[in-house]
mmCIF file of C-alpha atoms and ligand atoms in Angstrom:
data_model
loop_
_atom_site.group_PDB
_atom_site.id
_atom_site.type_symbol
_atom_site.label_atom_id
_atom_site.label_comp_id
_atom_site.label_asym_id
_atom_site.label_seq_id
_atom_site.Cartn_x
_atom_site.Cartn_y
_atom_site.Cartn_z
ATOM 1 C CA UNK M 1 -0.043 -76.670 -5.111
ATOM 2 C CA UNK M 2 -1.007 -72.857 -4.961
ATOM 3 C CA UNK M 3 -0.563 -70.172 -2.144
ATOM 4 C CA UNK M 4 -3.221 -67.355 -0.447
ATOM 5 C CA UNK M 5 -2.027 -64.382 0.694
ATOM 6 C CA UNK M 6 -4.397 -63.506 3.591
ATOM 7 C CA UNK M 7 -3.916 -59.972 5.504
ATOM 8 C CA UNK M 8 -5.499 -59.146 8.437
ATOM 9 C CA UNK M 9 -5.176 -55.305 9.567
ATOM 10 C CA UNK M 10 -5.425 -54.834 13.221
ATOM 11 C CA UNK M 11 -4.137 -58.454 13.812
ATOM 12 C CA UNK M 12 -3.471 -57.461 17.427
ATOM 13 C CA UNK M 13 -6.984 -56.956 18.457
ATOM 14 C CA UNK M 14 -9.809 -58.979 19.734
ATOM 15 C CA UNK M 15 -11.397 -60.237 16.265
ATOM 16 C CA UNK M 16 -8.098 -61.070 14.447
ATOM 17 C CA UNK M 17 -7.474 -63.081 17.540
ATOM 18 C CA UNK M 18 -10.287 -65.510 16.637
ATOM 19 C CA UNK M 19 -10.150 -65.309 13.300
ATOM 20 C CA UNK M 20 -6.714 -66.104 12.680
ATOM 21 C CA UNK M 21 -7.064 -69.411 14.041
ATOM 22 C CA UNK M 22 -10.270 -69.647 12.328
ATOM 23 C CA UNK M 23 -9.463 -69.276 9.357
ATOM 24 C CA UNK M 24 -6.238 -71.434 9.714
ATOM 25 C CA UNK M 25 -8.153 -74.382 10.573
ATOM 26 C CA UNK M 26 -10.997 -73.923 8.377
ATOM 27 C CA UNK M 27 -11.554 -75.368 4.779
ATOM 28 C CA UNK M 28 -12.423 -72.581 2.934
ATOM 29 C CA UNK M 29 -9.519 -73.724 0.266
ATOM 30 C CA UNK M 30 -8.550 -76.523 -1.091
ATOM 31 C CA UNK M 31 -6.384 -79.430 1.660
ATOM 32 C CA UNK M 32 -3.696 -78.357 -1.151
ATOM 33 C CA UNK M 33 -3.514 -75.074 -0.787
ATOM 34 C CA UNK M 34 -0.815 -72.991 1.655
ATOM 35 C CA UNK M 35 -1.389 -70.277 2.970
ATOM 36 C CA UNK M 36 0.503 -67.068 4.373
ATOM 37 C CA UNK M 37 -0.880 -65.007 6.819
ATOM 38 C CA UNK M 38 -0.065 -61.344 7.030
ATOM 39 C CA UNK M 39 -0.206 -60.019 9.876
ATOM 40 C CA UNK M 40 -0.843 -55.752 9.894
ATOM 41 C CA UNK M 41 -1.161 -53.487 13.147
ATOM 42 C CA UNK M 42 0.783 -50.417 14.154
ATOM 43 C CA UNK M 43 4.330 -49.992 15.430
ATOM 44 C CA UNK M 44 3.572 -50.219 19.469
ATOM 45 C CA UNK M 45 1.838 -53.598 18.937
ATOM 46 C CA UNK M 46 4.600 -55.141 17.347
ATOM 47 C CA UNK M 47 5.477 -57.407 20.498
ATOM 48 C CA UNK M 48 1.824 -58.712 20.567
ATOM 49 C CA UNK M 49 2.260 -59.740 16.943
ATOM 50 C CA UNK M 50 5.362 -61.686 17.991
ATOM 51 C CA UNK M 51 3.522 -63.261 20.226
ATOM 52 C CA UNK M 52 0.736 -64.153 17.904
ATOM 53 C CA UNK M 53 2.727 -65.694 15.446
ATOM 54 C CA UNK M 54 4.711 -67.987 17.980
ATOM 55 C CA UNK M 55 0.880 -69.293 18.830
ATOM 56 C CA UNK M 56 0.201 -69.999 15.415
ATOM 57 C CA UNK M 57 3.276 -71.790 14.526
ATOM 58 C CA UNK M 58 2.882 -73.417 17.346
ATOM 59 C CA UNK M 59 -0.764 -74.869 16.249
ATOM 60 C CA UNK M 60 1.454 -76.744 13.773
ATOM 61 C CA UNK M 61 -1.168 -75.710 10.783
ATOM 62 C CA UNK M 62 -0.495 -78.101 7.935
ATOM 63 C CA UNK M 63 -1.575 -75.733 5.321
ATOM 64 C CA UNK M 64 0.039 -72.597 6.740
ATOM 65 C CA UNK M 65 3.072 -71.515 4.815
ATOM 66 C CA UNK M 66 4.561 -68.481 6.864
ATOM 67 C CA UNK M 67 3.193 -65.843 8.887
ATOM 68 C CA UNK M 68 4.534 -62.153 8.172
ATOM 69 C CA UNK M 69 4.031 -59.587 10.768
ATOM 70 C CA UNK M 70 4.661 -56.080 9.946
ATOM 71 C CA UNK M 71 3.688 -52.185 10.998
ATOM 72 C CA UNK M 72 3.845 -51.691 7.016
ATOM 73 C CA UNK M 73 0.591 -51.514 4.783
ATOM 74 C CA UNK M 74 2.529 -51.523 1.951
ATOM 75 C CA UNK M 75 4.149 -55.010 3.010
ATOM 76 C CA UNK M 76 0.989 -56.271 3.751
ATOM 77 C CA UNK M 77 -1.232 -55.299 0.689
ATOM 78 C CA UNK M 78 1.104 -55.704 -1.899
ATOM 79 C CA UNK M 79 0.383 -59.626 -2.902
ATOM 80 C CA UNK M 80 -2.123 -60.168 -0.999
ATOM 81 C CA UNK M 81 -5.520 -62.055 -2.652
ATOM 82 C CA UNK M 82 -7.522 -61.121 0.283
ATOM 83 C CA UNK M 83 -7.728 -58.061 2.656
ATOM 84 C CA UNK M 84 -9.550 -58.410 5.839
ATOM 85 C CA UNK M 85 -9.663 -54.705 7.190
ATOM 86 C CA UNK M 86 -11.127 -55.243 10.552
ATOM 87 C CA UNK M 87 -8.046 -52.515 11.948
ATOM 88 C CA UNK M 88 -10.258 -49.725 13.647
ATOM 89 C CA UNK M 89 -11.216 -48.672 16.989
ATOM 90 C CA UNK M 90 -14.906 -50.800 18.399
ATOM 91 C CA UNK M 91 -17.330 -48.479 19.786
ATOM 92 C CA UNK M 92 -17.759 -48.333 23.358
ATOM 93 C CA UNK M 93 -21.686 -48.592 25.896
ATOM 94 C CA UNK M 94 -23.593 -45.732 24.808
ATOM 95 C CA UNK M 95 -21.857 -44.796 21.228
ATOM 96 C CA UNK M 96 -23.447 -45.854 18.025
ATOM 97 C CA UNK M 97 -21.142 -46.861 15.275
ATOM 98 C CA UNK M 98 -21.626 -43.929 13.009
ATOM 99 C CA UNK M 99 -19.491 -42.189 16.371
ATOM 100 C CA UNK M 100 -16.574 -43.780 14.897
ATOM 101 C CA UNK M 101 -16.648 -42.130 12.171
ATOM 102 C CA UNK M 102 -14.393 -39.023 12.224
ATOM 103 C CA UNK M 103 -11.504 -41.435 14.093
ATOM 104 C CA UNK M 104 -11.975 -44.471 11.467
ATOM 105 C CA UNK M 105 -12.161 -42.748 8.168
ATOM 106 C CA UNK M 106 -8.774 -41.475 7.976
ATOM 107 C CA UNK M 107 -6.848 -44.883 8.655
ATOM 108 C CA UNK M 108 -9.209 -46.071 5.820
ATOM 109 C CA UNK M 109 -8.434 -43.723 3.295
ATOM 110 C CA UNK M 110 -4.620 -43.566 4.238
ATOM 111 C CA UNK M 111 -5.231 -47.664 4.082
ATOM 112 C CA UNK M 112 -6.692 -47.163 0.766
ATOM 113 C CA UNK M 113 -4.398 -45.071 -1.065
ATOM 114 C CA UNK M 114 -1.745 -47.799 -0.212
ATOM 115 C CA UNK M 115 -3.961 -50.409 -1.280
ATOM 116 C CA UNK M 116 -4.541 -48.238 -4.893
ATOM 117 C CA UNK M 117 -0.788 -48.246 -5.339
ATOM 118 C CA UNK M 118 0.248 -51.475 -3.975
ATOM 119 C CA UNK M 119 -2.399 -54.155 -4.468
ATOM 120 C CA UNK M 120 -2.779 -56.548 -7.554
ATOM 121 C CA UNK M 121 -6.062 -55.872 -9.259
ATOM 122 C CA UNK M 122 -7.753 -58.941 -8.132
ATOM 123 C CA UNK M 123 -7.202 -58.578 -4.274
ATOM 124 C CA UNK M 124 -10.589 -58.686 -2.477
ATOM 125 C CA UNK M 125 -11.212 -56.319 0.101
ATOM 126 C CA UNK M 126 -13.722 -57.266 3.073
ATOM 127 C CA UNK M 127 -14.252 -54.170 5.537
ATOM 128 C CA UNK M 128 -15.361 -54.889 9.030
ATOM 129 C CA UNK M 129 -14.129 -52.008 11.197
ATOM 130 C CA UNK M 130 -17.346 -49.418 12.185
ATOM 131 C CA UNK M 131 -18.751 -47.813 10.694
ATOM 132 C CA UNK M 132 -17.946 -50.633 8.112
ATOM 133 C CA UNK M 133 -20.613 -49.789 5.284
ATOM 134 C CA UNK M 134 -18.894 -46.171 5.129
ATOM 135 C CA UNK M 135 -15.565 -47.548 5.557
ATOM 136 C CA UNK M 136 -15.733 -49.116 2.562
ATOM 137 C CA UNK M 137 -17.286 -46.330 0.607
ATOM 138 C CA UNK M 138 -13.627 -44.195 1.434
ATOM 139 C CA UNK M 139 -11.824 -47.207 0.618
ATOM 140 C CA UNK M 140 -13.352 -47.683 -2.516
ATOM 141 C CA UNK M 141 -13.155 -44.062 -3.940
ATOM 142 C CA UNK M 142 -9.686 -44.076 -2.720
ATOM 143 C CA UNK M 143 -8.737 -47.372 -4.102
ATOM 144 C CA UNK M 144 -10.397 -47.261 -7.860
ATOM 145 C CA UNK M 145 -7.844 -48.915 -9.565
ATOM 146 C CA UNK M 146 -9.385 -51.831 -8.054
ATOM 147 C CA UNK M 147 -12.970 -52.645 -9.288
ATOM 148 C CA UNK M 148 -15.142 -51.468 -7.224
ATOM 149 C CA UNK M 149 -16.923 -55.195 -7.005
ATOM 150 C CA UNK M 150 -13.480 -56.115 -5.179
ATOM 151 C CA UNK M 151 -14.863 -54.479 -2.349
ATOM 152 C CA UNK M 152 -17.414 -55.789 0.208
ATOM 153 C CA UNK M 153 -18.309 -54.580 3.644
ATOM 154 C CA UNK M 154 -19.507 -56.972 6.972
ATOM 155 C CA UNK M 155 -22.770 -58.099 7.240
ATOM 156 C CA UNK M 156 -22.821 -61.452 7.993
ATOM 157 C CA UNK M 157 -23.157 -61.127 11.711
ATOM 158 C CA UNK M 158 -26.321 -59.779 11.273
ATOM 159 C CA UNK M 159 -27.375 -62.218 9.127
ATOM 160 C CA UNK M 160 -26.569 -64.904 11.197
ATOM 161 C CA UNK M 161 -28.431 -63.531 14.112
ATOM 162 C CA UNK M 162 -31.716 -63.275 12.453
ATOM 163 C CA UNK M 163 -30.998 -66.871 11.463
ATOM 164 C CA UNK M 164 -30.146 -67.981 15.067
ATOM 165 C CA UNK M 165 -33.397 -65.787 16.784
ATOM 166 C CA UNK M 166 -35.164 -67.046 13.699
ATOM 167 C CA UNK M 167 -34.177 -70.446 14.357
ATOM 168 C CA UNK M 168 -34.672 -70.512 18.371
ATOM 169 C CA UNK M 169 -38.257 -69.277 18.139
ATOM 170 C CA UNK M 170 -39.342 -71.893 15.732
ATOM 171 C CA UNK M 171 -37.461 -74.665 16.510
ATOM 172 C CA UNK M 172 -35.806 -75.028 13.219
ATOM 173 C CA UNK M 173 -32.387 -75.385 12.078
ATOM 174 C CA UNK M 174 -30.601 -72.493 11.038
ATOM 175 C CA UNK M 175 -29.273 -74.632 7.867
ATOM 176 C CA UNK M 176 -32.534 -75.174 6.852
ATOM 177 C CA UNK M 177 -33.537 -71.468 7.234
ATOM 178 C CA UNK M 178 -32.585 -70.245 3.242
ATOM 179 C CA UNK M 179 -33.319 -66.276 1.896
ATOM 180 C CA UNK M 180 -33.118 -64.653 4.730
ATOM 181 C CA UNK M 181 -31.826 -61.573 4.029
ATOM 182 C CA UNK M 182 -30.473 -58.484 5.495
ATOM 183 C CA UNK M 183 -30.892 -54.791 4.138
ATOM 184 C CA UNK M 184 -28.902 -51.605 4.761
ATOM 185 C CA UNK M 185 -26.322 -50.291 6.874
ATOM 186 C CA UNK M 186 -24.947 -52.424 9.826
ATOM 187 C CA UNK M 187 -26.250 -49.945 12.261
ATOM 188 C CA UNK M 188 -29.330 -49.855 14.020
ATOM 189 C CA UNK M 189 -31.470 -49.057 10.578
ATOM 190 C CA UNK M 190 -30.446 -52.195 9.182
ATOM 191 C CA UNK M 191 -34.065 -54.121 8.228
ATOM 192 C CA UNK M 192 -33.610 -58.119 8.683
ATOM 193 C CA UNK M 193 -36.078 -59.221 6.064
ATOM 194 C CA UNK M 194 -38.207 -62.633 6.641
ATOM 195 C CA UNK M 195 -40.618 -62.044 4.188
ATOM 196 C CA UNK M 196 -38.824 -64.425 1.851
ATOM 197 C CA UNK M 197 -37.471 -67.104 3.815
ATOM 198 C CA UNK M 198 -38.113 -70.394 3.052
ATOM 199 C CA UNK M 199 -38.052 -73.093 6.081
ATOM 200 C CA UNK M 200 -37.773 -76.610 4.407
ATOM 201 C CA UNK M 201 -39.127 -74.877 1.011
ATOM 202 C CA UNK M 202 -42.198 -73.759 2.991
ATOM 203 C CA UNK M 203 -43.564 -70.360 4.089
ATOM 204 C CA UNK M 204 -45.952 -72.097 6.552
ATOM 205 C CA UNK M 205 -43.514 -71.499 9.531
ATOM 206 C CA UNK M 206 -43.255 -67.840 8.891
ATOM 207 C CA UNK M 207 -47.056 -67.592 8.355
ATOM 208 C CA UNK M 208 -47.689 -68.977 11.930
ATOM 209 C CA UNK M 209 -45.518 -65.766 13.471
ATOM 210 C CA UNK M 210 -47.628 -62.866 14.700
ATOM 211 C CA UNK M 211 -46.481 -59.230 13.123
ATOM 212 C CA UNK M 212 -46.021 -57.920 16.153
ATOM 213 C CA UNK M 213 -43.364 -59.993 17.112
ATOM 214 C CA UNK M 214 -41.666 -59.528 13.875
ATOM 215 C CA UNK M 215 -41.647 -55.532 14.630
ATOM 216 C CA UNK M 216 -41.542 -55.395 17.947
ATOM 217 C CA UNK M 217 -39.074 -57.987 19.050
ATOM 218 C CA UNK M 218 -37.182 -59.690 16.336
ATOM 219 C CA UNK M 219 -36.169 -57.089 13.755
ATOM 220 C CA UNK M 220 -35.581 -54.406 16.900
ATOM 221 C CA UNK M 221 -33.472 -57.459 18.455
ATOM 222 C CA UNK M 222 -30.914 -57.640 15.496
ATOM 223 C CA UNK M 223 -30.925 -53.970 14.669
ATOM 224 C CA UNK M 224 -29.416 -53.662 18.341
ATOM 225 C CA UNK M 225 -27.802 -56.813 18.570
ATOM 226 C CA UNK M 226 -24.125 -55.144 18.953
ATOM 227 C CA UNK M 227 -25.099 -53.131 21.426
ATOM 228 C CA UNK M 228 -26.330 -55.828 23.677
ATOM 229 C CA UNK M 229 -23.363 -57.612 23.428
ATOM 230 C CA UNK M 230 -21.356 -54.483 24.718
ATOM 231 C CA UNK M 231 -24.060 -54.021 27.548
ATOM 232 C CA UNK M 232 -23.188 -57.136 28.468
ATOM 233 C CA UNK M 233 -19.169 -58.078 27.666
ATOM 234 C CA UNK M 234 -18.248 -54.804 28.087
ATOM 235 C CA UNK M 235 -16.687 -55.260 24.686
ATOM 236 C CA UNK M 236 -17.823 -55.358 21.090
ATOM 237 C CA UNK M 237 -18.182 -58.686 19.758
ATOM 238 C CA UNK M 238 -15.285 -60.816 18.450
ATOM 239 C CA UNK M 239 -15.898 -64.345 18.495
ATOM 240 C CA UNK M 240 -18.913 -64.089 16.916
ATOM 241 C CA UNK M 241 -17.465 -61.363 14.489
ATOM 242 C CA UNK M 242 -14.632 -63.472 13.421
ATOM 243 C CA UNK M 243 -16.634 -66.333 12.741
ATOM 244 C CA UNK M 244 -19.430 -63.882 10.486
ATOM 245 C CA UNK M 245 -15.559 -62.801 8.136
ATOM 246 C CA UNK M 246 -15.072 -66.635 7.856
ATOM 247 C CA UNK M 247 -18.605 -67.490 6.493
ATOM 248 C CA UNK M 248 -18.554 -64.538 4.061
ATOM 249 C CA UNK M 249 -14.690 -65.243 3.024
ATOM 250 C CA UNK M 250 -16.111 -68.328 2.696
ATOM 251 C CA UNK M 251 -18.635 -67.953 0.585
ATOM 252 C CA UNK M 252 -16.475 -65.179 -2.152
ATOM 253 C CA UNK M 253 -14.400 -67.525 -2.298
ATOM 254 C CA UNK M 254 -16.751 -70.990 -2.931
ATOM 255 C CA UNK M 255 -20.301 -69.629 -3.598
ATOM 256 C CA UNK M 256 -23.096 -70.476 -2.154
ATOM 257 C CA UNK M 257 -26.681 -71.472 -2.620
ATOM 258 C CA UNK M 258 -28.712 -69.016 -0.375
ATOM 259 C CA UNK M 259 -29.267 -65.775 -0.642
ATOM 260 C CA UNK M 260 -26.458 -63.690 1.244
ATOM 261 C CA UNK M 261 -26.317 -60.456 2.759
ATOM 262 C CA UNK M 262 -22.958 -58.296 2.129
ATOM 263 C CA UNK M 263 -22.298 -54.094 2.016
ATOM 264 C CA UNK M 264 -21.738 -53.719 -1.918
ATOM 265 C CA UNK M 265 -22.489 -50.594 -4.254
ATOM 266 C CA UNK M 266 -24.415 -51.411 -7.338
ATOM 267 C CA UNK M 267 -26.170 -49.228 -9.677
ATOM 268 C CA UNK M 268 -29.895 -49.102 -10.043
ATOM 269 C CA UNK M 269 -30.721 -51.428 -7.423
ATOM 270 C CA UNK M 270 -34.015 -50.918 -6.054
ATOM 271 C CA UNK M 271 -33.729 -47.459 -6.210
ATOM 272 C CA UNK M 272 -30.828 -46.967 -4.025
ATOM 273 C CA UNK M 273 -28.249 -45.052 -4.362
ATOM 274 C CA UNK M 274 -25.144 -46.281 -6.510
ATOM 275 C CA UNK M 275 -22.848 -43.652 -4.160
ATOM 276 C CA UNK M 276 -23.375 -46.202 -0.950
ATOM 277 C CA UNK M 277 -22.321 -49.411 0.180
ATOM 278 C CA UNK M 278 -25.801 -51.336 0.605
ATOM 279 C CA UNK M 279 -26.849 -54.462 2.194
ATOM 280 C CA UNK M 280 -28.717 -56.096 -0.685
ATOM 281 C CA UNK M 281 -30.316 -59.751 -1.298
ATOM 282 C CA UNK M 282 -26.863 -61.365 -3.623
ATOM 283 C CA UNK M 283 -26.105 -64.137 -5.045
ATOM 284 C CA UNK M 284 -22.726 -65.258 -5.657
ATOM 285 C CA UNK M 285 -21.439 -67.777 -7.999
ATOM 286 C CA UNK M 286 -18.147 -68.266 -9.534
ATOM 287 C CA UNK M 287 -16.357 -65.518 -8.410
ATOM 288 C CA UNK M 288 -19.370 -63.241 -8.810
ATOM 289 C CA UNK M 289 -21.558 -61.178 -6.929
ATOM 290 C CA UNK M 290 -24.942 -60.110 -7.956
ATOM 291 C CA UNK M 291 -27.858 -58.445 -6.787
ATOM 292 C CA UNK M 292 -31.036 -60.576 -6.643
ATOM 293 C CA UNK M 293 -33.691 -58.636 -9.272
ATOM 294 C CA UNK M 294 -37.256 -58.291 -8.498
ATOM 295 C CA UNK M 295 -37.498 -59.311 -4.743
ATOM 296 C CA UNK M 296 -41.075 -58.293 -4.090
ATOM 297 C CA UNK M 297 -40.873 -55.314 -1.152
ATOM 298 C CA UNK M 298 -43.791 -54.453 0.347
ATOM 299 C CA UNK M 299 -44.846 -50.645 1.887
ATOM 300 C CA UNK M 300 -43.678 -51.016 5.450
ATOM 301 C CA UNK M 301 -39.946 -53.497 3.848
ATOM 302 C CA UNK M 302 -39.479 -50.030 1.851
ATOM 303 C CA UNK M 303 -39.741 -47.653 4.552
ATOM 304 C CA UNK M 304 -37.597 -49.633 6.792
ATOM 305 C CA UNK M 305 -34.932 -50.063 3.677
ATOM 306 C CA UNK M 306 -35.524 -45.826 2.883
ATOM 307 C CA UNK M 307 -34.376 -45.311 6.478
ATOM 308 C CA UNK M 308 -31.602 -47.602 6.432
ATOM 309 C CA UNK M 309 -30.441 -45.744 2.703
ATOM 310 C CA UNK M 310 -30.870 -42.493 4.548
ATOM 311 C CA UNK M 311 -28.784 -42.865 7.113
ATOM 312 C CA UNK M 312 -25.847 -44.317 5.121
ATOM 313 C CA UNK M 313 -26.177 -41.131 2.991
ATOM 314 C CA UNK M 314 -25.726 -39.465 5.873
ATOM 315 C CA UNK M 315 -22.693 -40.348 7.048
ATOM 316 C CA UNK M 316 -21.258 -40.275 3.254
ATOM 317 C CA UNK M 317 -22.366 -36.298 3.892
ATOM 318 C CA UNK M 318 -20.057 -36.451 6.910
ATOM 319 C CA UNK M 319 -16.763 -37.963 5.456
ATOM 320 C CA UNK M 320 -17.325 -36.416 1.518
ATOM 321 C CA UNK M 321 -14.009 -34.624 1.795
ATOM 322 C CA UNK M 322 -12.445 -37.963 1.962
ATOM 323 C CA UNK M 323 -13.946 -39.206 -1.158
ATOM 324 C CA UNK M 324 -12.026 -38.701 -4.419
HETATM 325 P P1 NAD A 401 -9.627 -53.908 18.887
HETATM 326 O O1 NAD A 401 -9.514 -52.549 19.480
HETATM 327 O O2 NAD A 401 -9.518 -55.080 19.793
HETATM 328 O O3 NAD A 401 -8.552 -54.071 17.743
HETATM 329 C C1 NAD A 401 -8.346 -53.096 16.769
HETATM 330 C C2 NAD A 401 -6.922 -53.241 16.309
HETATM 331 O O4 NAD A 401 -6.732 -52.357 15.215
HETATM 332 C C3 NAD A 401 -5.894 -52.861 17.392
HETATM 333 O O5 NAD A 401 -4.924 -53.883 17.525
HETATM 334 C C4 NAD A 401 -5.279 -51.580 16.835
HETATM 335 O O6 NAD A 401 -3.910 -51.411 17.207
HETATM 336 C C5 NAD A 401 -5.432 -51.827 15.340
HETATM 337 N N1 NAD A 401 -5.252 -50.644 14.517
HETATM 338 C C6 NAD A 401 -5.586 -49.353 14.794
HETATM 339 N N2 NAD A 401 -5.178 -48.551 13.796
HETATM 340 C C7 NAD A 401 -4.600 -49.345 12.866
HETATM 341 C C8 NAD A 401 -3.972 -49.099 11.611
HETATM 342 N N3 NAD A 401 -3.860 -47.875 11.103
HETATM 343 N N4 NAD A 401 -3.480 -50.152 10.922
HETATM 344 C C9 NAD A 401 -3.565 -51.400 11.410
HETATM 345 N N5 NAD A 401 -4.120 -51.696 12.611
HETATM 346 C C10 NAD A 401 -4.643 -50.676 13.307
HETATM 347 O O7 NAD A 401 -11.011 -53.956 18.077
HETATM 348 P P2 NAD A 401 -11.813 -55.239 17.575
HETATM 349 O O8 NAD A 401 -12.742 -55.685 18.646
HETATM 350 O O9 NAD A 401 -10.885 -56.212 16.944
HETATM 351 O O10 NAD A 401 -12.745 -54.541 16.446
HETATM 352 C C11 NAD A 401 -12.179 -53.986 15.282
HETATM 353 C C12 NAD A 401 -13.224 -53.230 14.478
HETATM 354 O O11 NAD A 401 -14.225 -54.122 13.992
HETATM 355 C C13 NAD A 401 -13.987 -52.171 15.289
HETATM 356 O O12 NAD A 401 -14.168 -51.010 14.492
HETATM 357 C C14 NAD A 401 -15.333 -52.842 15.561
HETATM 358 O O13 NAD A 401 -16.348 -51.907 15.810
HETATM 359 C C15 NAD A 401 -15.520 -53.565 14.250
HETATM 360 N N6 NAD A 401 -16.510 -54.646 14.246
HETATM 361 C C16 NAD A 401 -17.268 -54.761 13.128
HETATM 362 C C17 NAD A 401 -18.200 -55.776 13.031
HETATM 363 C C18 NAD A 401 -19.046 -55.901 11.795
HETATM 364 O O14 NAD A 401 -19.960 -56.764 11.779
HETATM 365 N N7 NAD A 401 -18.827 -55.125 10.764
HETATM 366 C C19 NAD A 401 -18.339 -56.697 14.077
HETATM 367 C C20 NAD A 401 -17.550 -56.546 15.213
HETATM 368 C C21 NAD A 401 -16.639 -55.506 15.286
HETATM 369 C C1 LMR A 402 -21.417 -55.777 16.201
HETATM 370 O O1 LMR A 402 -22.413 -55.707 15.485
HETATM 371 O O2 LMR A 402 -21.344 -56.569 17.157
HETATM 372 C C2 LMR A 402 -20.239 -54.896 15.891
HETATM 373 O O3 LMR A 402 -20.510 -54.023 14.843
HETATM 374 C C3 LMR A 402 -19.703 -54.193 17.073
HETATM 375 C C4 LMR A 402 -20.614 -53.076 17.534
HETATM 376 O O4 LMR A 402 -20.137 -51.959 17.691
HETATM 377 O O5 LMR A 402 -21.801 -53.339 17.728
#
């Protein structure tokens, strides 16, 4: 029988509050395999994390070995195998996520220099607080004793909307939707990419949609996605959040056969820059993460994906200082 050590920063807020429980009742390991959550968040939130442990020893997990709550990173990071940072402040109606910026970067690199000292060499590191693409870039400059293919940024929420929209307009299941794929920065420049997909190893589906409803409605519909969902809850999305940093724990952790859509930083991908963390087409197999060669882009894919490669360089402009 082996143990996972599973931290979750910001365990006190709205996501972790879903995804503990998600993950605790999930399968993503073994029916063998125990696991111990850690718990991070900062000293005034210590009472909520009481709290949240009593609930989860109270779901009786069977594969949950002990829950540690703590207000120290060092605690938390130093055996753990996975890293969910998802501790940040959410954007608000009206703010784009790149606002977060300048009051997210510096619990990142902070986060990372602890990580760079503390963490075993293997620990994966999944970033989901906003701007989460840039997020990862400080942790990863800060943290470089780690590889920097440990690290992965969030974007499997917008992948699985353009699955779900894809899936409602043509009445298709979104399991047998396969290589759809999602470029960029999760931001509003992100480009959700159908020209690939596959619906029951056909095209004919996606040949039947008229252009304009790919550009007009669909890809503006994901890009903004996040947004809507504040318009409308009055808070950024958690459910749906959690549930995206299950499917793409999942999947580092057991593969998969689809295409997948994750913030990495690779060199000489498709002429991006290797100084960003970029939504590319990946595989991943065994452990391993690689970049899908030769996916055919056409003019308008590679303006959308120059836009999206833009932008992320310019909010690496904004937080430079921060990178060592
Ligand atoms: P929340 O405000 O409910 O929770 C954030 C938690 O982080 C709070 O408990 C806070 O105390 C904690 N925190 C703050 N500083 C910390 C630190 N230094 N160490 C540990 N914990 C700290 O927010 P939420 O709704 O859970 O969202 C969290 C982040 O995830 C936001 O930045 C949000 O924008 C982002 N998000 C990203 C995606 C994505 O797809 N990448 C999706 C949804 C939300
Ligand atoms: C989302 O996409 O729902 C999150 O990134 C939260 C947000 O700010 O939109």
């Amino acid at each position: 029988m082996s143990k996972k050590i599973i931290t979750i920063t910001g365990a006190a807020g709205n996501i972790a509050y879903s995804l503990i429980f998600r993950i605790l009742s999930g399968n993503i390991f073994p029916q063998d395999n125990k696991i111990q959550i850690n718990l991070l968040d900062i000293t005034p939130v210590l009472p909520s994390l009481t709290g949240i442990k009593y609930e989860i020893e109270d779901c009786a997990f069977r594969n949950l070995d002990h829950v540690m709550i703590t207000d120290d990173p060092e605690l938390a990071f130093s055996e753990s195998d996975y890293i969910l940072m998802v501790g940040a402040k959410p954007r608000t109606k009206g703010m784009q996520r790149a606002d977060l910026l300048l009051d997210n970067a510096s619990i990142f690199k902070k986060q990372a220099e602890i990580i760079n000292k503390a963490a075993k060499k293997t620990t994966k590191v999944i970033v989901v607080g906003n701007p989460a693409n840039t997020n990862a870039l400080i942790l990863q400059h800060n943290a470089h004793n780690l590889p920097a293919e440990n690290f992965s940024s969030l974007m499997k929420l917008d992948q699985n909307r353009a699955k779900s929209v894809l899936s409602d307009k043509l009445n298709q299941k979104v399991e047998d939707i396969k290589k759809l794929i999602v470029w960029g920065n999760h931001s509003a420049t992100q480009y959700p990419d159908i020209n690939h997909v596959l619906i029951n190893n056909s095209r004919d589906l996606i040949h039947s949609l008229d252009s304009r409803w790919i550009e007009k409605k669909f890809i503006p519909r994901i890009q903004n996605r996040g947004a809507e969902i504040i318009e409308h809850r009055g808070k950024s999305s958690a459910a749906s959040a959690a549930s995206a940093i299950y499917d793409h724990l999942n999947i580092l952790v057991n593969g998969s056969n689809d295409w997948e859509s994750m913030g990495v930083i690779r060199k000489n991908s498709y002429d991006i820059s290797s100084d960003i963390f970029f939504s590319f087409p990946l595989k991943v197999e065994q452990n391993k993460i690689s970049v899908v060669d030769n996916v055919e882009i056409s003019d308008l894919s590679y303006k959308y994906i120059k836009e999206s490669e833009k932008e992320l360089l310019t909010e690496r402009n904004i937080i430079r200082d921060l990178l060592d």
